[in-house]
PDB file of C-alpha atoms in Angstrom:
ATOM      1  CA  MET A   1      38.940  66.873 -44.351  1.00 63.00           C
ATOM      2  CA  ASN A   2      41.203  68.377 -41.630  1.00 72.00           C
ATOM      3  CA  HIS A   3      40.140  68.941 -38.014  1.00 73.00           C
ATOM      4  CA  GLU A   4      39.466  72.693 -38.620  1.00 80.00           C
ATOM      5  CA  GLU A   5      37.191  72.058 -41.643  1.00 80.00           C
ATOM      6  CA  ARG A   6      35.427  69.260 -39.722  1.00 83.00           C
ATOM      7  CA  ARG A   7      34.600  71.644 -36.882  1.00 87.00           C
ATOM      8  CA  LYS A   8      32.584  73.764 -39.202  1.00 90.00           C
ATOM      9  CA  ARG A   9      30.298  71.089 -40.138  1.00 93.00           C
ATOM     10  CA  ILE A  10      27.777  68.394 -38.672  1.00 94.00           C
ATOM     11  CA  ASN A  11      29.318  65.248 -40.024  1.00 93.00           C
ATOM     12  CA  ALA A  12      27.513  61.821 -40.428  1.00 92.00           C
ATOM     13  CA  SER A  13      29.701  60.268 -37.702  1.00 91.00           C
ATOM     14  CA  GLU A  14      28.604  62.779 -35.153  1.00 93.00           C
ATOM     15  CA  VAL A  15      24.872  62.331 -35.779  1.00 94.00           C
ATOM     16  CA  GLY A  16      23.952  59.494 -33.390  1.00 92.00           C
ATOM     17  CA  ALA A  17      25.881  61.532 -30.525  1.00 93.00           C
ATOM     18  CA  ILE A  18      23.906  64.667 -31.393  1.00 95.00           C
ATOM     19  CA  MET A  19      20.754  62.607 -31.339  1.00 94.00           C
ATOM     20  CA  GLY A  20      21.796  61.371 -27.714  1.00 93.00           C
ATOM     21  CA  ILE A  21      21.619  57.611 -28.949  1.00 90.00           C
ATOM     22  CA  ASP A  22      25.400  57.066 -29.501  1.00 88.00           C
ATOM     23  CA  LEU A  23      27.010  54.637 -26.807  1.00 83.00           C
ATOM     24  CA  TYR A  24      30.220  56.128 -26.915  1.00 85.00           C
ATOM     25  CA  ARG A  25      29.757  59.992 -27.208  1.00 89.00           C
ATOM     26  CA  THR A  26      27.204  62.600 -26.016  1.00 93.00           C
ATOM     27  CA  PRO A  27      25.806  65.831 -27.774  1.00 96.00           C
ATOM     28  CA  LEU A  28      28.003  67.672 -25.158  1.00 97.00           C
ATOM     29  CA  GLU A  29      31.271  66.035 -26.137  1.00 95.00           C
ATOM     30  CA  VAL A  30      30.377  66.775 -30.007  1.00 95.00           C
ATOM     31  CA  TRP A  31      29.746  70.543 -28.803  1.00 96.00           C
ATOM     32  CA  GLN A  32      32.935  70.756 -26.912  1.00 96.00           C
ATOM     33  CA  GLU A  33      35.029  69.648 -29.963  1.00 94.00           C
ATOM     34  CA  LYS A  34      33.266  71.889 -32.266  1.00 94.00           C
ATOM     35  CA  MET A  35      33.826  74.808 -29.963  1.00 94.00           C
ATOM     36  CA  GLY A  36      37.489  73.643 -29.560  1.00 93.00           C
ATOM     37  CA  ILE A  37      37.213  73.276 -25.930  1.00 96.00           C
ATOM     38  CA  VAL A  38      38.390  69.706 -26.103  1.00 94.00           C
ATOM     39  CA  PRO A  39      40.766  68.012 -28.911  1.00 92.00           C
ATOM     40  CA  PRO A  40      39.090  66.155 -31.650  1.00 87.00           C
ATOM     41  CA  PHE A  41      38.614  62.368 -31.311  1.00 82.00           C
ATOM     42  CA  GLU A  42      41.721  60.852 -32.614  1.00 83.00           C
ATOM     43  CA  GLY A  43      40.501  57.384 -32.413  1.00 83.00           C
ATOM     44  CA  ASN A  44      41.272  54.255 -30.217  1.00 84.00           C
ATOM     45  CA  GLU A  45      41.864  50.554 -30.340  1.00 88.00           C
ATOM     46  CA  HIS A  46      38.280  49.856 -31.808  1.00 83.00           C
ATOM     47  CA  THR A  47      38.546  52.439 -34.502  1.00 85.00           C
ATOM     48  CA  GLU A  48      42.175  51.060 -35.375  1.00 90.00           C
ATOM     49  CA  ARG A  49      40.767  47.776 -35.770  1.00 89.00           C
ATOM     50  CA  GLY A  50      38.030  49.031 -37.914  1.00 87.00           C
ATOM     51  CA  LYS A  51      40.336  50.809 -40.360  1.00 88.00           C
ATOM     52  CA  PHE A  52      42.499  47.773 -40.483  1.00 92.00           C
ATOM     53  CA  MET A  53      39.540  45.529 -41.373  1.00 91.00           C
ATOM     54  CA  GLU A  54      37.812  47.909 -43.607  1.00 90.00           C
ATOM     55  CA  PRO A  55      39.572  47.159 -46.613  1.00 91.00           C
ATOM     56  CA  TYR A  56      38.683  43.266 -46.445  1.00 92.00           C
ATOM     57  CA  ALA A  57      35.064  44.453 -45.812  1.00 89.00           C
ATOM     58  CA  LEU A  58      34.949  46.473 -48.865  1.00 91.00           C
ATOM     59  CA  TYR A  59      36.578  43.638 -50.911  1.00 92.00           C
ATOM     60  CA  ARG A  60      34.006  41.033 -49.612  1.00 90.00           C
ATOM     61  CA  ILE A  61      31.019  43.510 -50.251  1.00 87.00           C
ATOM     62  CA  ALA A  62      32.197  43.855 -54.058  1.00 90.00           C
ATOM     63  CA  GLN A  63      32.577  40.064 -54.103  1.00 92.00           C
ATOM     64  CA  ASP A  64      28.999  39.356 -52.529  1.00 88.00           C
ATOM     65  CA  LEU A  65      27.267  42.083 -54.736  1.00 86.00           C
ATOM     66  CA  GLY A  66      29.166  41.523 -58.022  1.00 90.00           C
ATOM     67  CA  GLY A  67      30.651  44.874 -58.447  1.00 89.00           C
ATOM     68  CA  LYS A  68      33.588  47.048 -57.524  1.00 91.00           C
ATOM     69  CA  VAL A  69      34.197  48.877 -54.454  1.00 90.00           C
ATOM     70  CA  SER A  70      36.375  51.905 -54.433  1.00 88.00           C
ATOM     71  CA  PRO A  71      37.700  53.274 -50.942  1.00 87.00           C
ATOM     72  CA  ASN A  72      36.256  56.682 -50.336  1.00 76.00           C
ATOM     73  CA  VAL A  73      38.670  59.563 -49.535  1.00 67.00           C
ATOM     74  CA  ALA A  74      36.477  62.363 -50.297  1.00 76.00           C
ATOM     75  CA  ASN A  75      34.238  64.283 -48.069  1.00 82.00           C
ATOM     76  CA  ALA A  76      30.811  65.045 -49.465  1.00 85.00           C
ATOM     77  CA  ILE A  77      29.201  68.370 -48.443  1.00 88.00           C
ATOM     78  CA  CYS A  78      25.414  68.211 -48.496  1.00 88.00           C
ATOM     79  CA  PRO A  79      24.221  70.117 -51.698  1.00 87.00           C
ATOM     80  CA  ASN A  80      20.986  71.573 -49.663  1.00 86.00           C
ATOM     81  CA  ASN A  81      23.116  72.610 -46.519  1.00 89.00           C
ATOM     82  CA  ASP A  82      26.849  73.198 -46.614  1.00 88.00           C
ATOM     83  CA  LEU A  83      26.751  72.635 -42.690  1.00 92.00           C
ATOM     84  CA  PHE A  84      26.258  69.017 -43.263  1.00 93.00           C
ATOM     85  CA  SER A  85      29.048  66.776 -44.450  1.00 91.00           C
ATOM     86  CA  ALA A  86      29.807  62.957 -44.807  1.00 90.00           C
ATOM     87  CA  THR A  87      32.612  60.619 -45.825  1.00 88.00           C
ATOM     88  CA  PRO A  88      31.299  57.265 -46.698  1.00 87.00           C
ATOM     89  CA  ASP A  89      34.079  54.369 -46.330  1.00 89.00           C
ATOM     90  CA  GLY A  90      33.511  53.292 -50.025  1.00 88.00           C
ATOM     91  CA  LEU A  91      31.551  53.742 -52.990  1.00 86.00           C
ATOM     92  CA  PHE A  92      29.919  50.785 -54.812  1.00 86.00           C
ATOM     93  CA  PHE A  93      29.885  50.359 -58.533  1.00 87.00           C
ATOM     94  CA  GLY A  94      27.751  47.563 -60.012  1.00 82.00           C
ATOM     95  CA  GLU A  95      24.122  47.650 -61.215  1.00 81.00           C
ATOM     96  CA  SER A  96      23.703  50.604 -59.013  1.00 77.00           C
ATOM     97  CA  HIS A  97      26.263  53.242 -57.326  1.00 77.00           C
ATOM     98  CA  GLU A  98      25.896  53.597 -53.630  1.00 79.00           C
ATOM     99  CA  GLY A  99      27.985  54.715 -50.818  1.00 80.00           C
ATOM    100  CA  VAL A 100      29.249  51.941 -48.531  1.00 84.00           C
ATOM    101  CA  GLU A 101      29.634  52.285 -44.617  1.00 84.00           C
ATOM    102  CA  VAL A 102      31.642  49.630 -42.829  1.00 84.00           C
ATOM    103  CA  LYS A 103      31.365  48.769 -39.020  1.00 80.00           C
ATOM    104  CA  THR A 104      33.058  46.206 -36.978  1.00 77.00           C
ATOM    105  CA  THR A 105      32.216  45.383 -33.394  1.00 71.00           C
ATOM    106  CA  LEU A 106      33.066  43.348 -30.505  1.00 68.00           C
ATOM    107  CA  PHE A 107      29.664  43.016 -29.106  1.00 64.00           C
ATOM    108  CA  ARG A 108      28.051  39.700 -28.474  1.00 64.00           C
ATOM    109  CA  VAL A 109      24.374  40.113 -29.409  1.00 61.00           C
ATOM    110  CA  GLN A 110      21.791  38.212 -27.083  1.00 64.00           C
ATOM    111  CA  SER A 111      18.660  39.123 -28.903  1.00 64.00           C
ATOM    112  CA  LEU A 112      17.352  40.867 -31.821  1.00 60.00           C
ATOM    113  CA  SER A 113      16.111  44.089 -29.969  1.00 69.00           C
ATOM    114  CA  GLU A 114      19.726  44.408 -28.663  1.00 66.00           C
ATOM    115  CA  LEU A 115      21.059  44.316 -32.263  1.00 62.00           C
ATOM    116  CA  GLU A 116      18.550  46.978 -33.347  1.00 63.00           C
ATOM    117  CA  ASP A 117      19.524  49.328 -30.344  1.00 62.00           C
ATOM    118  CA  MET A 118      23.253  48.819 -31.308  1.00 61.00           C
ATOM    119  CA  LYS A 119      22.894  49.607 -34.711  1.00 64.00           C
ATOM    120  CA  LEU A 120      20.570  52.540 -34.491  1.00 78.00           C
ATOM    121  CA  PRO A 121      23.439  55.121 -34.402  1.00 85.00           C
ATOM    122  CA  TRP A 122      25.207  53.526 -37.278  1.00 82.00           C
ATOM    123  CA  VAL A 123      21.781  53.540 -39.437  1.00 82.00           C
ATOM    124  CA  TRP A 124      21.560  57.153 -38.763  1.00 87.00           C
ATOM    125  CA  GLN A 125      25.278  57.799 -39.849  1.00 88.00           C
ATOM    126  CA  CYS A 126      24.178  55.998 -43.031  1.00 85.00           C
ATOM    127  CA  ARG A 127      21.127  58.106 -43.632  1.00 85.00           C
ATOM    128  CA  PHE A 128      22.705  61.159 -43.167  1.00 89.00           C
ATOM    129  CA  GLY A 129      25.613  60.105 -45.515  1.00 87.00           C
ATOM    130  CA  MET A 130      22.763  59.484 -48.043  1.00 85.00           C
ATOM    131  CA  LEU A 131      21.366  62.941 -47.555  1.00 86.00           C
ATOM    132  CA  CYS A 132      24.900  64.392 -48.213  1.00 86.00           C
ATOM    133  CA  THR A 133      25.874  62.326 -51.267  1.00 81.00           C
ATOM    134  CA  GLY A 134      22.357  61.997 -52.936  1.00 74.00           C
TER     135      GLY A 134
END
């Protein structure tokens, strides 16, 4: 989906920021991108690393779960509200068919509560993706 199309919808990757729980983006920054006030986020060294590691992570998921994972290149528009969309990182085909979201991090986790705080935006991204993909 091109930037102009993304500007028209709330995307799963923006949900954490909109909810005010993202460590890297604020609701204001998302709004400014949607309004065209600032250029869209193009990525950084962390997103570049994630894209590099994603194929291997998808491969490992397929191996561990005993199925096949196909990288997802399609954007899903929510059937109940066309203002919402998501692009899962992959689709798992095995005993079930499910969307896959891959995350890499440089965080050093000191406690379980810290891990839960870090993952919360990602959990909501996945939940929003499920809403959009069924």
